[in-house]
Amino acid sequence: MANKTNGNQVLVERETYEKDGNTYFSHVVKGKIRGKDVKATVVPHDVGGYAILDIVFGEKPTAELVLKPYEIKDEKTKRTVKGNTYAVRSADEATGEIYECPVKPFRNSDKTILTMLIG
């Protein structure tokens, strides 16, 4: 159901696009839902995160999407809010060092697609 996987690993792919004569990267999770090809764009939490994503990806076209569940309990209302945050992660093949950058869905529709792809 999800995109290219290695076991349960969901991958974020780098795609290039042109704007105003410059080349930039977008970061997408691709998959298939009910036979339809879909993709969700993820972005870092701030502009400086793009430099971190460059480090995480290195020279590779893909990196792992990591799902991080959270739970927050409101003490006043006793309501518990649950959700997920995301990060893009890779490991240095020589040293095993882990590189990670927090990301978020670009649009609400991207959040919906990610939820459908990875539950």
JSON list of C-alpha atoms in Angstrom, two decimals:
[
{"chain": "A", "resi": 1, "resn": "MET", "atom": "CA", "xyz": [0.00, 0.00, 0.00]},
{"chain": "A", "resi": 2, "resn": "ALA", "atom": "CA", "xyz": [2.80, 2.45, 0.79]},
{"chain": "A", "resi": 3, "resn": "ASN", "atom": "CA", "xyz": [5.55, 3.55, -1.55]},
{"chain": "A", "resi": 4, "resn": "LYS", "atom": "CA", "xyz": [8.84, 1.78, -2.24]},
{"chain": "A", "resi": 5, "resn": "THR", "atom": "CA", "xyz": [9.56, -0.07, 0.96]},
{"chain": "A", "resi": 6, "resn": "ASN", "atom": "CA", "xyz": [12.29, -2.17, 2.49]},
{"chain": "A", "resi": 7, "resn": "GLY", "atom": "CA", "xyz": [10.27, -4.21, 4.97]},
{"chain": "A", "resi": 8, "resn": "ASN", "atom": "CA", "xyz": [8.16, -1.61, 6.76]},
{"chain": "A", "resi": 9, "resn": "GLN", "atom": "CA", "xyz": [10.38, 1.29, 5.75]},
{"chain": "A", "resi": 10, "resn": "VAL", "atom": "CA", "xyz": [8.64, 4.16, 3.94]},
{"chain": "A", "resi": 11, "resn": "LEU", "atom": "CA", "xyz": [10.91, 6.22, 1.72]},
{"chain": "A", "resi": 12, "resn": "VAL", "atom": "CA", "xyz": [10.98, 9.92, 0.97]},
{"chain": "A", "resi": 13, "resn": "GLU", "atom": "CA", "xyz": [12.21, 10.68, -2.55]},
{"chain": "A", "resi": 14, "resn": "ARG", "atom": "CA", "xyz": [13.97, 13.80, -3.75]},
{"chain": "A", "resi": 15, "resn": "GLU", "atom": "CA", "xyz": [12.56, 15.28, -6.92]},
{"chain": "A", "resi": 16, "resn": "THR", "atom": "CA", "xyz": [14.01, 18.27, -8.72]},
{"chain": "A", "resi": 17, "resn": "TYR", "atom": "CA", "xyz": [12.04, 21.15, -10.17]},
{"chain": "A", "resi": 18, "resn": "GLU", "atom": "CA", "xyz": [12.90, 24.44, -11.88]},
{"chain": "A", "resi": 19, "resn": "LYS", "atom": "CA", "xyz": [11.78, 27.86, -10.70]},
{"chain": "A", "resi": 20, "resn": "ASP", "atom": "CA", "xyz": [13.06, 31.23, -11.91]},
{"chain": "A", "resi": 21, "resn": "GLY", "atom": "CA", "xyz": [15.99, 29.56, -13.64]},
{"chain": "A", "resi": 22, "resn": "ASN", "atom": "CA", "xyz": [17.13, 27.72, -10.49]},
{"chain": "A", "resi": 23, "resn": "THR", "atom": "CA", "xyz": [16.90, 24.02, -9.62]},
{"chain": "A", "resi": 24, "resn": "TYR", "atom": "CA", "xyz": [15.36, 23.03, -6.28]},
{"chain": "A", "resi": 25, "resn": "PHE", "atom": "CA", "xyz": [14.42, 19.80, -4.49]},
{"chain": "A", "resi": 26, "resn": "SER", "atom": "CA", "xyz": [10.99, 18.74, -3.35]},
{"chain": "A", "resi": 27, "resn": "HIS", "atom": "CA", "xyz": [10.62, 15.79, -0.97]},
{"chain": "A", "resi": 28, "resn": "VAL", "atom": "CA", "xyz": [7.78, 13.36, -1.64]},
{"chain": "A", "resi": 29, "resn": "VAL", "atom": "CA", "xyz": [6.34, 10.08, -0.42]},
{"chain": "A", "resi": 30, "resn": "LYS", "atom": "CA", "xyz": [4.80, 8.11, -3.28]},
{"chain": "A", "resi": 31, "resn": "GLY", "atom": "CA", "xyz": [2.31, 5.30, -3.10]},
{"chain": "A", "resi": 32, "resn": "LYS", "atom": "CA", "xyz": [-0.85, 3.73, -4.43]},
{"chain": "A", "resi": 33, "resn": "ILE", "atom": "CA", "xyz": [-4.28, 4.01, -2.81]},
{"chain": "A", "resi": 34, "resn": "ARG", "atom": "CA", "xyz": [-7.13, 1.99, -4.33]},
{"chain": "A", "resi": 35, "resn": "GLY", "atom": "CA", "xyz": [-5.12, 1.61, -7.52]},
{"chain": "A", "resi": 36, "resn": "LYS", "atom": "CA", "xyz": [-4.47, 5.36, -7.85]},
{"chain": "A", "resi": 37, "resn": "ASP", "atom": "CA", "xyz": [-0.91, 6.73, -7.82]},
{"chain": "A", "resi": 38, "resn": "VAL", "atom": "CA", "xyz": [-0.59, 9.39, -5.12]},
{"chain": "A", "resi": 39, "resn": "LYS", "atom": "CA", "xyz": [2.19, 11.45, -3.60]},
{"chain": "A", "resi": 40, "resn": "ALA", "atom": "CA", "xyz": [2.49, 13.58, -0.50]},
{"chain": "A", "resi": 41, "resn": "THR", "atom": "CA", "xyz": [4.98, 16.40, -0.18]},
{"chain": "A", "resi": 42, "resn": "VAL", "atom": "CA", "xyz": [6.84, 16.91, 3.10]},
{"chain": "A", "resi": 43, "resn": "VAL", "atom": "CA", "xyz": [8.76, 20.04, 4.09]},
{"chain": "A", "resi": 44, "resn": "PRO", "atom": "CA", "xyz": [11.02, 20.97, 7.00]},
{"chain": "A", "resi": 45, "resn": "HIS", "atom": "CA", "xyz": [9.52, 23.03, 9.84]},
{"chain": "A", "resi": 46, "resn": "ASP", "atom": "CA", "xyz": [11.51, 26.11, 8.82]},
{"chain": "A", "resi": 47, "resn": "VAL", "atom": "CA", "xyz": [13.62, 27.38, 5.91]},
{"chain": "A", "resi": 48, "resn": "GLY", "atom": "CA", "xyz": [16.89, 26.35, 7.62]},
{"chain": "A", "resi": 49, "resn": "GLY", "atom": "CA", "xyz": [15.65, 22.76, 7.55]},
{"chain": "A", "resi": 50, "resn": "TYR", "atom": "CA", "xyz": [16.39, 22.51, 3.82]},
{"chain": "A", "resi": 51, "resn": "ALA", "atom": "CA", "xyz": [20.13, 22.59, 4.61]},
{"chain": "A", "resi": 52, "resn": "ILE", "atom": "CA", "xyz": [19.56, 19.81, 7.14]},
{"chain": "A", "resi": 53, "resn": "LEU", "atom": "CA", "xyz": [17.64, 17.76, 4.55]},
{"chain": "A", "resi": 54, "resn": "ASP", "atom": "CA", "xyz": [20.65, 18.13, 2.21]},
{"chain": "A", "resi": 55, "resn": "ILE", "atom": "CA", "xyz": [22.80, 16.58, 4.94]},
{"chain": "A", "resi": 56, "resn": "VAL", "atom": "CA", "xyz": [20.30, 13.79, 5.64]},
{"chain": "A", "resi": 57, "resn": "PHE", "atom": "CA", "xyz": [20.00, 12.83, 1.95]},
{"chain": "A", "resi": 58, "resn": "GLY", "atom": "CA", "xyz": [23.70, 13.29, 1.15]},
{"chain": "A", "resi": 59, "resn": "GLU", "atom": "CA", "xyz": [24.15, 12.00, -2.40]},
{"chain": "A", "resi": 60, "resn": "LYS", "atom": "CA", "xyz": [21.25, 9.52, -2.22]},
{"chain": "A", "resi": 61, "resn": "PRO", "atom": "CA", "xyz": [17.86, 10.03, -3.86]},
{"chain": "A", "resi": 62, "resn": "THR", "atom": "CA", "xyz": [15.89, 8.53, -0.94]},
{"chain": "A", "resi": 63, "resn": "ALA", "atom": "CA", "xyz": [15.81, 8.54, 2.86]},
{"chain": "A", "resi": 64, "resn": "GLU", "atom": "CA", "xyz": [13.55, 6.88, 5.43]},
{"chain": "A", "resi": 65, "resn": "LEU", "atom": "CA", "xyz": [10.36, 8.54, 6.68]},
{"chain": "A", "resi": 66, "resn": "VAL", "atom": "CA", "xyz": [10.05, 8.02, 10.43]},
{"chain": "A", "resi": 67, "resn": "LEU", "atom": "CA", "xyz": [6.67, 8.21, 12.14]},
{"chain": "A", "resi": 68, "resn": "LYS", "atom": "CA", "xyz": [6.78, 9.52, 15.71]},
{"chain": "A", "resi": 69, "resn": "PRO", "atom": "CA", "xyz": [3.49, 9.10, 17.59]},
{"chain": "A", "resi": 70, "resn": "TYR", "atom": "CA", "xyz": [2.69, 11.57, 20.38]},
{"chain": "A", "resi": 71, "resn": "GLU", "atom": "CA", "xyz": [0.05, 11.91, 23.08]},
{"chain": "A", "resi": 72, "resn": "ILE", "atom": "CA", "xyz": [-0.75, 15.09, 25.01]},
{"chain": "A", "resi": 73, "resn": "LYS", "atom": "CA", "xyz": [-3.17, 15.11, 27.93]},
{"chain": "A", "resi": 74, "resn": "ASP", "atom": "CA", "xyz": [-4.98, 18.35, 28.77]},
{"chain": "A", "resi": 75, "resn": "GLU", "atom": "CA", "xyz": [-5.10, 18.45, 32.57]},
{"chain": "A", "resi": 76, "resn": "LYS", "atom": "CA", "xyz": [-8.14, 20.77, 32.64]},
{"chain": "A", "resi": 77, "resn": "THR", "atom": "CA", "xyz": [-10.40, 18.84, 30.28]},
{"chain": "A", "resi": 78, "resn": "LYS", "atom": "CA", "xyz": [-8.77, 15.41, 30.79]},
{"chain": "A", "resi": 79, "resn": "ARG", "atom": "CA", "xyz": [-8.87, 15.00, 27.01]},
{"chain": "A", "resi": 80, "resn": "THR", "atom": "CA", "xyz": [-6.00, 13.23, 25.32]},
{"chain": "A", "resi": 81, "resn": "VAL", "atom": "CA", "xyz": [-4.87, 14.45, 21.92]},
{"chain": "A", "resi": 82, "resn": "LYS", "atom": "CA", "xyz": [-3.03, 11.89, 19.80]},
{"chain": "A", "resi": 83, "resn": "GLY", "atom": "CA", "xyz": [-1.19, 12.35, 16.55]},
{"chain": "A", "resi": 84, "resn": "ASN", "atom": "CA", "xyz": [2.03, 11.81, 14.68]},
{"chain": "A", "resi": 85, "resn": "THR", "atom": "CA", "xyz": [5.05, 13.86, 13.82]},
{"chain": "A", "resi": 86, "resn": "TYR", "atom": "CA", "xyz": [7.43, 12.91, 11.03]},
{"chain": "A", "resi": 87, "resn": "ALA", "atom": "CA", "xyz": [11.16, 13.00, 10.37]},
{"chain": "A", "resi": 88, "resn": "VAL", "atom": "CA", "xyz": [13.41, 12.06, 7.48]},
{"chain": "A", "resi": 89, "resn": "ARG", "atom": "CA", "xyz": [16.33, 9.86, 8.57]},
{"chain": "A", "resi": 90, "resn": "SER", "atom": "CA", "xyz": [19.42, 8.25, 7.10]},
{"chain": "A", "resi": 91, "resn": "ALA", "atom": "CA", "xyz": [22.53, 6.54, 8.41]},
{"chain": "A", "resi": 92, "resn": "ASP", "atom": "CA", "xyz": [26.10, 7.09, 7.28]},
{"chain": "A", "resi": 93, "resn": "GLU", "atom": "CA", "xyz": [27.19, 3.80, 5.72]},
{"chain": "A", "resi": 94, "resn": "ALA", "atom": "CA", "xyz": [30.79, 4.14, 6.93]},
{"chain": "A", "resi": 95, "resn": "THR", "atom": "CA", "xyz": [30.24, 5.29, 10.53]},
{"chain": "A", "resi": 96, "resn": "GLY", "atom": "CA", "xyz": [26.63, 4.31, 11.23]},
{"chain": "A", "resi": 97, "resn": "GLU", "atom": "CA", "xyz": [25.92, 7.87, 12.44]},
{"chain": "A", "resi": 98, "resn": "ILE", "atom": "CA", "xyz": [22.22, 8.78, 12.20]},
{"chain": "A", "resi": 99, "resn": "TYR", "atom": "CA", "xyz": [21.13, 12.03, 10.52]},
{"chain": "A", "resi": 100, "resn": "GLU", "atom": "CA", "xyz": [17.56, 13.23, 11.00]},
{"chain": "A", "resi": 101, "resn": "CYS", "atom": "CA", "xyz": [15.40, 16.23, 10.11]},
{"chain": "A", "resi": 102, "resn": "PRO", "atom": "CA", "xyz": [11.87, 16.86, 11.40]},
{"chain": "A", "resi": 103, "resn": "VAL", "atom": "CA", "xyz": [9.36, 17.40, 8.58]},
{"chain": "A", "resi": 104, "resn": "LYS", "atom": "CA", "xyz": [5.67, 18.09, 8.21]},
{"chain": "A", "resi": 105, "resn": "PRO", "atom": "CA", "xyz": [3.11, 17.56, 5.46]},
{"chain": "A", "resi": 106, "resn": "PHE", "atom": "CA", "xyz": [3.08, 20.56, 3.10]},
{"chain": "A", "resi": 107, "resn": "ARG", "atom": "CA", "xyz": [-0.73, 20.79, 2.78]},
{"chain": "A", "resi": 108, "resn": "ASN", "atom": "CA", "xyz": [-3.69, 19.24, 4.59]},
{"chain": "A", "resi": 109, "resn": "SER", "atom": "CA", "xyz": [-4.19, 16.95, 1.60]},
{"chain": "A", "resi": 110, "resn": "ASP", "atom": "CA", "xyz": [-0.58, 15.72, 2.00]},
{"chain": "A", "resi": 111, "resn": "LYS", "atom": "CA", "xyz": [-1.34, 14.90, 5.66]},
{"chain": "A", "resi": 112, "resn": "THR", "atom": "CA", "xyz": [-4.40, 12.92, 4.57]},
{"chain": "A", "resi": 113, "resn": "ILE", "atom": "CA", "xyz": [-2.43, 10.98, 1.96]},
{"chain": "A", "resi": 114, "resn": "LEU", "atom": "CA", "xyz": [0.34, 10.17, 4.48]},
{"chain": "A", "resi": 115, "resn": "THR", "atom": "CA", "xyz": [-2.27, 8.91, 6.93]},
{"chain": "A", "resi": 116, "resn": "MET", "atom": "CA", "xyz": [-3.80, 6.68, 4.24]},
{"chain": "A", "resi": 117, "resn": "LEU", "atom": "CA", "xyz": [-0.39, 5.36, 3.16]},
{"chain": "A", "resi": 118, "resn": "ILE", "atom": "CA", "xyz": [1.14, 4.60, 6.54]},
{"chain": "A", "resi": 119, "resn": "GLY", "atom": "CA", "xyz": [-1.85, 4.41, 8.84]}
]
